[in-house]
Tab-separated table of C-alpha atoms in Angstrom:
chain	number	residue	atom	x	y	z
A	72	UNK	CA	0.154	-0.056	-0.029
A	73	UNK	CA	1.244	3.590	-0.886
A	74	UNK	CA	0.920	6.788	0.643
A	75	UNK	CA	-1.204	8.033	-2.073
A	76	UNK	CA	-3.907	5.292	-1.129
A	77	UNK	CA	-3.395	6.080	2.408
A	78	UNK	CA	-4.357	9.604	1.571
A	79	UNK	CA	-7.377	8.612	-0.284
A	80	UNK	CA	-8.689	6.626	2.859
A	81	UNK	CA	-7.976	9.397	4.979
A	82	UNK	CA	-9.990	11.800	2.951
A	83	UNK	CA	-12.935	9.064	2.963
A	84	UNK	CA	-13.004	9.021	6.490
A	85	UNK	CA	-12.775	12.735	7.103
A	86	UNK	CA	-15.774	13.065	4.660
A	87	UNK	CA	-17.928	10.722	6.674
A	88	UNK	CA	-18.170	8.075	3.964
A	89	UNK	CA	-17.100	4.940	6.168
A	90	UNK	CA	-19.457	2.462	6.981
A	91	UNK	CA	-20.559	2.213	10.756
A	92	UNK	CA	-18.371	-0.946	11.393
A	93	UNK	CA	-15.298	1.028	9.779
A	94	UNK	CA	-15.949	4.055	11.982
A	95	UNK	CA	-16.237	1.845	14.917
A	96	UNK	CA	-12.838	-0.100	14.183
A	97	UNK	CA	-11.136	3.529	13.420
A	98	UNK	CA	-12.069	4.753	16.964
A	99	UNK	CA	-11.017	1.274	18.784
A	100	UNK	CA	-7.735	1.390	16.926
A	101	UNK	CA	-7.166	5.107	17.469
A	102	UNK	CA	-7.723	4.506	21.047
A	103	UNK	CA	-5.154	1.745	21.224
A	104	UNK	CA	-2.477	3.287	19.305
A	105	UNK	CA	-3.085	6.405	21.344
A	106	UNK	CA	-2.637	4.574	24.612
A	107	UNK	CA	0.521	2.780	23.493
A	108	UNK	CA	2.147	5.906	22.107
A	109	UNK	CA	1.231	8.479	24.730
A	110	UNK	CA	4.077	7.547	27.186
A	111	UNK	CA	6.690	7.884	24.323
A	112	UNK	CA	5.539	11.252	22.923
A	113	UNK	CA	7.843	13.582	24.749
A	114	UNK	CA	10.826	11.284	24.106
A	115	UNK	CA	10.704	11.131	20.110
A	116	UNK	CA	10.325	13.528	17.448
A	117	UNK	CA	7.202	14.208	15.226
A	118	UNK	CA	9.173	12.602	12.277
A	119	UNK	CA	10.191	9.521	14.208
A	120	UNK	CA	6.654	9.048	15.503
A	121	UNK	CA	5.205	9.368	11.842
A	122	UNK	CA	7.836	6.895	10.287
A	123	UNK	CA	7.232	4.155	13.028
A	124	UNK	CA	3.620	4.236	12.669
A	125	UNK	CA	3.619	4.393	9.105
A	126	UNK	CA	5.896	1.275	8.995
A	127	UNK	CA	3.570	-0.471	11.416
A	128	UNK	CA	0.428	0.303	9.261
A	129	UNK	CA	2.123	-0.815	5.854
A	130	UNK	CA	3.036	-4.257	7.600
A	131	UNK	CA	-0.561	-4.661	8.785
A	132	UNK	CA	-2.028	-3.807	5.670
A	133	UNK	CA	0.229	-5.924	3.631
A	134	UNK	CA	-0.811	-8.779	5.860
A	135	UNK	CA	-4.550	-8.086	5.199
A	136	UNK	CA	-3.826	-8.135	1.336
A	137	UNK	CA	-2.283	-11.493	1.458
A	138	UNK	CA	-5.069	-13.050	3.586
A	139	UNK	CA	-7.783	-11.925	1.566
A	140	UNK	CA	-7.358	-9.948	-1.599
A	141	UNK	CA	-11.066	-9.946	-2.600
A	142	UNK	CA	-12.227	-8.810	0.837
A	143	UNK	CA	-12.677	-5.046	0.343
A	144	UNK	CA	-14.723	-4.437	3.707
A	145	UNK	CA	-11.995	-6.098	5.562
A	146	UNK	CA	-9.400	-3.929	3.751
A	147	UNK	CA	-11.375	-0.737	4.198
A	148	UNK	CA	-11.256	-1.390	8.012
A	149	UNK	CA	-7.474	-1.160	7.723
A	150	UNK	CA	-7.651	1.904	5.455
A	151	UNK	CA	-9.899	3.659	7.987
A	152	UNK	CA	-7.609	2.541	10.663
A	153	UNK	CA	-4.910	4.157	8.563
A	154	UNK	CA	-6.638	7.349	8.575
A	155	UNK	CA	-7.185	7.392	12.361
A	156	UNK	CA	-3.283	6.977	12.670
A	157	UNK	CA	-2.998	10.040	10.355
A	158	UNK	CA	-5.046	11.806	12.680
A	159	UNK	CA	-2.929	10.414	15.719
A	160	UNK	CA	0.009	11.891	14.030
A	161	UNK	CA	-1.563	15.170	13.562
A	162	UNK	CA	-2.667	15.314	17.291
A	163	UNK	CA	0.766	13.947	18.099
A	164	UNK	CA	2.651	16.899	16.104
A	165	UNK	CA	0.246	19.527	18.104
A	166	UNK	CA	0.991	18.158	21.342
A	167	UNK	CA	4.767	18.192	20.569
A	168	UNK	CA	4.456	21.553	19.517
A	169	UNK	CA	2.668	22.912	22.330
A	170	UNK	CA	4.677	21.135	25.012
A	171	UNK	CA	8.187	21.800	23.325
A	172	UNK	CA	10.962	22.958	25.554
A	173	UNK	CA	11.154	26.638	24.584
A	174	UNK	CA	14.898	26.399	24.903
A	175	UNK	CA	14.926	24.527	21.792
A	176	UNK	CA	14.687	27.610	19.849
A	177	UNK	CA	17.979	28.754	21.117
A	178	UNK	CA	20.028	25.625	21.774
A	179	UNK	CA	20.853	22.846	19.251
A	180	UNK	CA	20.935	20.078	21.882
A	181	UNK	CA	18.720	20.621	25.224
A	182	UNK	CA	19.887	17.279	26.441
A	183	UNK	CA	23.548	18.784	26.918
A	184	UNK	CA	22.246	21.665	28.954
A	185	UNK	CA	22.965	22.261	32.729
A	186	UNK	CA	19.761	23.243	34.546
A	187	UNK	CA	19.790	25.080	38.048
A	188	UNK	CA	16.873	26.122	40.117
A	189	UNK	CA	17.591	28.262	43.254
A	190	UNK	CA	15.388	26.691	45.861
A	191	UNK	CA	16.908	28.486	48.692
A	192	UNK	CA	15.527	31.742	50.159
A	193	UNK	CA	18.616	33.681	49.326
A	194	UNK	CA	20.502	34.470	46.126
A	195	UNK	CA	23.089	31.970	44.998
A	196	UNK	CA	25.973	32.881	42.699
A	197	UNK	CA	26.995	30.370	39.778
A	198	UNK	CA	30.198	30.768	38.027
A	199	UNK	CA	30.157	29.865	34.177
A	200	UNK	CA	32.954	28.352	32.276
A	201	UNK	CA	34.061	31.741	30.826
A	202	UNK	CA	34.319	33.049	34.237
A	203	UNK	CA	31.126	35.104	34.088
A	204	UNK	CA	29.120	35.167	37.376
A	205	UNK	CA	25.305	34.862	37.707
A	206	UNK	CA	23.636	36.011	41.000
A	207	UNK	CA	20.227	33.814	40.652
A	208	UNK	CA	17.440	35.076	43.060
A	209	UNK	CA	15.102	32.574	44.892
A	210	UNK	CA	12.524	30.845	42.834
A	211	UNK	CA	14.472	31.501	39.494
A	212	UNK	CA	15.764	28.867	36.853
A	213	UNK	CA	18.893	29.205	34.632
A	214	UNK	CA	19.951	26.865	31.827
A	215	UNK	CA	23.328	27.082	29.919
A	216	UNK	CA	25.581	25.058	28.222
A	217	UNK	CA	28.612	23.140	30.001
A	218	UNK	CA	31.100	24.710	27.544
A	219	UNK	CA	29.841	27.709	25.311
A	220	UNK	CA	30.102	27.815	21.562
A	221	UNK	CA	32.928	29.147	19.533
A	222	UNK	CA	30.681	32.380	18.486
A	223	UNK	CA	28.152	32.695	21.128
A	224	UNK	CA	27.725	32.543	24.953
A	225	UNK	CA	23.882	31.594	25.679
A	226	UNK	CA	21.867	31.178	28.825
A	227	UNK	CA	17.998	30.827	29.173
A	228	UNK	CA	16.423	32.415	32.438
A	229	UNK	CA	13.015	32.095	34.181
A	230	UNK	CA	12.965	34.674	36.889
A	231	UNK	CA	15.537	37.198	38.246
A	232	UNK	CA	19.143	37.273	37.924
A	233	UNK	CA	22.070	39.702	37.975
A	234	UNK	CA	24.964	39.051	35.560
A	235	UNK	CA	28.640	40.237	35.677
A	236	UNK	CA	29.823	39.210	32.284
A	237	UNK	CA	33.583	38.504	31.411
A	238	UNK	CA	34.489	40.673	28.307
A	239	UNK	CA	35.041	38.644	25.051
A	240	UNK	CA	34.545	40.586	21.783
A	241	UNK	CA	34.480	37.736	19.845
A	242	UNK	CA	31.709	35.966	21.558
A	243	UNK	CA	28.638	38.130	22.603
A	244	UNK	CA	26.708	36.980	25.880
A	245	UNK	CA	22.887	36.392	25.308
A	246	UNK	CA	20.368	36.046	27.970
A	247	UNK	CA	17.076	34.656	26.865
A	248	UNK	CA	13.554	35.003	28.459
A	249	UNK	CA	10.375	33.900	26.911
A	250	UNK	CA	9.709	37.554	25.702
A	251	UNK	CA	12.976	39.306	25.620
A	252	UNK	CA	16.596	38.944	24.273
A	253	UNK	CA	19.338	40.558	26.041
A	254	UNK	CA	22.819	40.728	24.053
A	255	UNK	CA	25.912	42.025	25.611
A	256	UNK	CA	29.718	41.677	25.234
A	257	UNK	CA	30.930	42.310	28.638
A	258	UNK	CA	29.052	44.068	31.288
A	259	UNK	CA	27.090	43.739	34.577
A	260	UNK	CA	23.283	44.019	34.614
A	261	UNK	CA	19.994	42.684	36.076
A	262	UNK	CA	17.160	40.754	34.243
A	263	UNK	CA	13.786	40.252	35.632
A	264	UNK	CA	11.464	37.792	33.830
A	265	UNK	CA	8.967	35.609	35.843
A	266	UNK	CA	6.557	33.728	34.180
A	267	UNK	CA	3.636	35.036	36.343
A	268	UNK	CA	4.398	38.577	35.832
A	269	UNK	CA	3.400	40.644	32.721
A	270	UNK	CA	6.694	42.797	33.026
A	271	UNK	CA	9.890	41.926	31.965
A	272	UNK	CA	12.767	44.349	33.068
A	273	UNK	CA	16.442	44.679	32.321
A	274	UNK	CA	18.694	47.323	34.530
A	275	UNK	CA	22.250	48.035	33.466
A	276	UNK	CA	24.999	48.541	36.001
A	277	UNK	CA	28.112	48.924	33.836
A	278	UNK	CA	28.728	48.530	30.060
A	279	UNK	CA	26.029	48.365	27.077
A	280	UNK	CA	23.448	46.027	26.623
A	281	UNK	CA	21.110	45.463	23.636
A	282	UNK	CA	17.624	44.434	24.339
A	283	UNK	CA	14.788	43.176	21.907
A	284	UNK	CA	11.881	40.855	21.667
A	285	UNK	CA	12.578	37.032	21.738
A	286	UNK	CA	11.884	35.672	18.310
A	287	UNK	CA	12.096	32.035	19.391
A	288	UNK	CA	14.158	31.305	16.263
A	289	UNK	CA	17.484	29.751	15.891
A	290	UNK	CA	20.429	31.940	17.372
A	291	UNK	CA	21.990	32.540	14.126
A	292	UNK	CA	19.131	34.783	13.299
A	293	UNK	CA	19.407	36.611	16.470
A	294	UNK	CA	22.207	38.916	15.546
A	295	UNK	CA	20.041	40.906	13.520
A	296	UNK	CA	17.213	42.287	15.972
A	297	UNK	CA	14.355	44.242	14.848
A	298	UNK	CA	13.648	46.998	17.127
A	299	UNK	CA	16.314	46.784	19.674
A	300	UNK	CA	16.728	48.808	22.819
A	301	UNK	CA	20.357	50.204	23.632
A	302	UNK	CA	20.893	50.568	27.526
A	303	UNK	CA	24.040	52.101	29.053
A	304	UNK	CA	24.931	52.501	32.791
A	305	UNK	CA	22.029	53.154	35.211
A	306	UNK	CA	19.445	53.005	32.488
A	307	UNK	CA	16.698	50.202	32.378
A	308	UNK	CA	13.748	49.271	30.412
A	309	UNK	CA	10.573	47.840	31.349
A	310	UNK	CA	8.469	45.777	28.922
A	311	UNK	CA	4.962	44.878	29.511
A	312	UNK	CA	4.200	41.874	27.424
A	313	UNK	CA	0.534	42.114	27.868
A	314	UNK	CA	0.011	45.597	26.858
A	315	UNK	CA	2.678	45.721	24.355
A	316	UNK	CA	4.086	48.885	26.388
A	317	UNK	CA	7.894	49.648	26.694
A	318	UNK	CA	9.125	52.144	29.085
A	319	UNK	CA	12.856	53.184	29.073
A	320	UNK	CA	14.602	55.589	31.769
A	321	UNK	CA	17.127	56.165	34.234
A	322	UNK	CA	17.005	53.738	37.410
A	323	UNK	CA	15.678	55.404	40.914
A	324	UNK	CA	19.138	55.153	42.538
A	325	UNK	CA	21.785	55.383	40.074
A	326	UNK	CA	25.069	53.796	41.153
A	327	UNK	CA	28.562	55.122	40.845
A	328	UNK	CA	30.347	53.121	38.148
A	329	UNK	CA	33.873	54.690	38.163
A	330	UNK	CA	36.741	53.176	40.109
A	331	UNK	CA	38.115	56.592	40.481
A	332	UNK	CA	37.712	57.223	44.292
A	333	UNK	CA	38.473	60.615	43.953
A	334	UNK	CA	35.221	61.286	42.018
A	335	UNK	CA	33.145	59.563	44.949
A	336	UNK	CA	34.293	61.805	47.974
A	337	UNK	CA	35.568	65.235	46.810
A	338	UNK	CA	35.730	68.804	48.066
A	339	UNK	CA	35.290	71.878	45.742
A	340	UNK	CA	36.490	75.371	46.475
A	341	UNK	CA	35.024	77.785	44.025
A	342	UNK	CA	35.069	75.311	41.212
A	343	UNK	CA	33.402	75.496	37.827
A	344	UNK	CA	30.108	73.974	37.603
A	345	UNK	CA	30.731	72.859	34.177
A	346	UNK	CA	33.607	70.877	35.395
A	347	UNK	CA	31.787	69.294	38.533
A	348	UNK	CA	29.015	68.249	36.316
A	349	UNK	CA	31.640	66.470	33.992
A	350	UNK	CA	32.877	64.732	36.965
A	351	UNK	CA	29.322	63.558	37.853
A	352	UNK	CA	28.902	62.277	34.154
A	353	UNK	CA	32.057	60.419	34.534
A	354	UNK	CA	31.070	58.828	37.945
A	355	UNK	CA	27.618	57.786	37.028
A	356	UNK	CA	28.145	56.985	33.292
A	357	UNK	CA	25.092	59.124	32.712
A	358	UNK	CA	24.773	61.937	30.183
A	359	UNK	CA	24.021	65.408	31.371
A	360	UNK	CA	23.029	68.115	28.993
A	361	UNK	CA	23.007	71.797	29.769
A	362	UNK	CA	23.873	74.949	28.232
A	363	UNK	CA	27.469	75.250	28.554
A	364	UNK	CA	27.834	78.891	27.616
A	365	UNK	CA	25.286	79.978	30.301
A	366	UNK	CA	26.952	77.787	33.002
A	367	UNK	CA	30.363	78.804	32.156
A	368	UNK	CA	30.489	81.829	34.736
A	369	UNK	CA	29.078	79.578	37.442
A	370	UNK	CA	31.162	78.573	40.323
A	371	UNK	CA	30.525	76.386	43.505
A	372	UNK	CA	32.085	75.633	46.806
A	373	UNK	CA	30.722	72.422	48.204
A	374	UNK	CA	31.677	68.928	49.174
A	375	UNK	CA	30.197	65.462	48.384
A	376	UNK	CA	30.654	62.473	50.451
A	377	UNK	CA	27.762	59.739	50.271
A	378	UNK	CA	25.198	61.625	48.611
A	379	UNK	CA	23.316	60.089	45.752
A	380	UNK	CA	23.302	61.331	42.006
A	381	UNK	CA	20.070	63.465	42.764
A	382	UNK	CA	21.107	64.589	45.980
A	383	UNK	CA	24.273	66.065	44.271
A	384	UNK	CA	22.030	67.612	41.433
A	385	UNK	CA	19.642	69.156	44.019
A	386	UNK	CA	22.747	70.975	45.847
A	387	UNK	CA	23.890	72.266	42.512
A	388	UNK	CA	20.715	73.348	40.997
A	389	UNK	CA	19.884	75.367	44.245
A	390	UNK	CA	23.150	77.224	44.228
A	391	UNK	CA	23.117	78.282	40.641
A	392	UNK	CA	19.231	78.774	40.639
A	393	UNK	CA	18.602	76.064	38.201
A	394	UNK	CA	16.185	73.261	37.493
A	395	UNK	CA	16.669	69.649	36.066
A	396	UNK	CA	14.500	66.674	35.031
A	397	UNK	CA	15.184	63.103	33.875
A	398	UNK	CA	14.265	61.988	30.098
A	399	UNK	CA	14.549	58.394	29.074
A	400	UNK	CA	18.342	58.139	28.879
A	401	UNK	CA	19.950	61.532	30.505
A	402	UNK	CA	19.460	64.446	32.489
A	403	UNK	CA	18.633	68.050	31.340
A	404	UNK	CA	19.647	70.937	33.499
A	405	UNK	CA	17.822	74.370	32.714
A	406	UNK	CA	19.376	77.585	33.845
A	407	UNK	CA	19.728	81.121	33.074
A	408	UNK	CA	23.345	81.086	34.304
A	409	UNK	CA	25.217	82.980	36.728
A	410	UNK	CA	25.583	86.872	36.884
């Protein structure tokens, strides 16, 4: 029996042209095959399942042909059963599609992954093979390859984790979540993506990252994202997947990123405000926009110790009668200057 005859019988069954006896046999056969195969559906691929069942059907139909070449009703029963098997294959394919491991879109071999779930009540730090560190929060899960590939470093995250990525310009680092992909070269950042929450957030501590919508396609297609958002230190993006809303901005409490300690605790005596603002930009990695000509005559005597960014800007703004506001990626200072 060939596949074309098999398809004809399938059409006959779907069009309701089978006899009651044939339909009864189809149902009973379908139930039997479904019970036998259900336990194996998650262990074999759709192609393997179809090939195995097809071979089984051919063997049974050939046996029927040998026993009774003239008994078309008997052969019709087998044909109807074959149609039922095709339906089973369809249902099996749908089952496999709906229940497939989402990581398979990114990893060629999910069996080779290391999977870790933090079941503790406190964060746990994992060190990856390239020296990168992951601070995994409670009730969060991460999957990654024991040895990264030659061109990419990839992990799959459910929950929340802070990453400190070892720099490697030849191998970008990817963090995949269900909705968002984050791509970096070497930086530190936070990703928060819990399955039960509508919002996914990425917060950058140091370096620069690219964030874009996960496509659930192979990783060689991930290098050309469509609408990407570039984040720099002390910036964040919050994506509401349900409302398809994206909010980018500065974080609530920016951190000093410069290793120059002289920029953290400093005393100014009649210093140029323009130079003070440049030092703050360097300390926090945040751009500050202002009219340099208007502020060129402004000077300030003050000292900074443990004040945060916005507290320092409050002190400067009060002294020179200026105002400031945050935008999505920088700070804008408005002032009429000093007389």
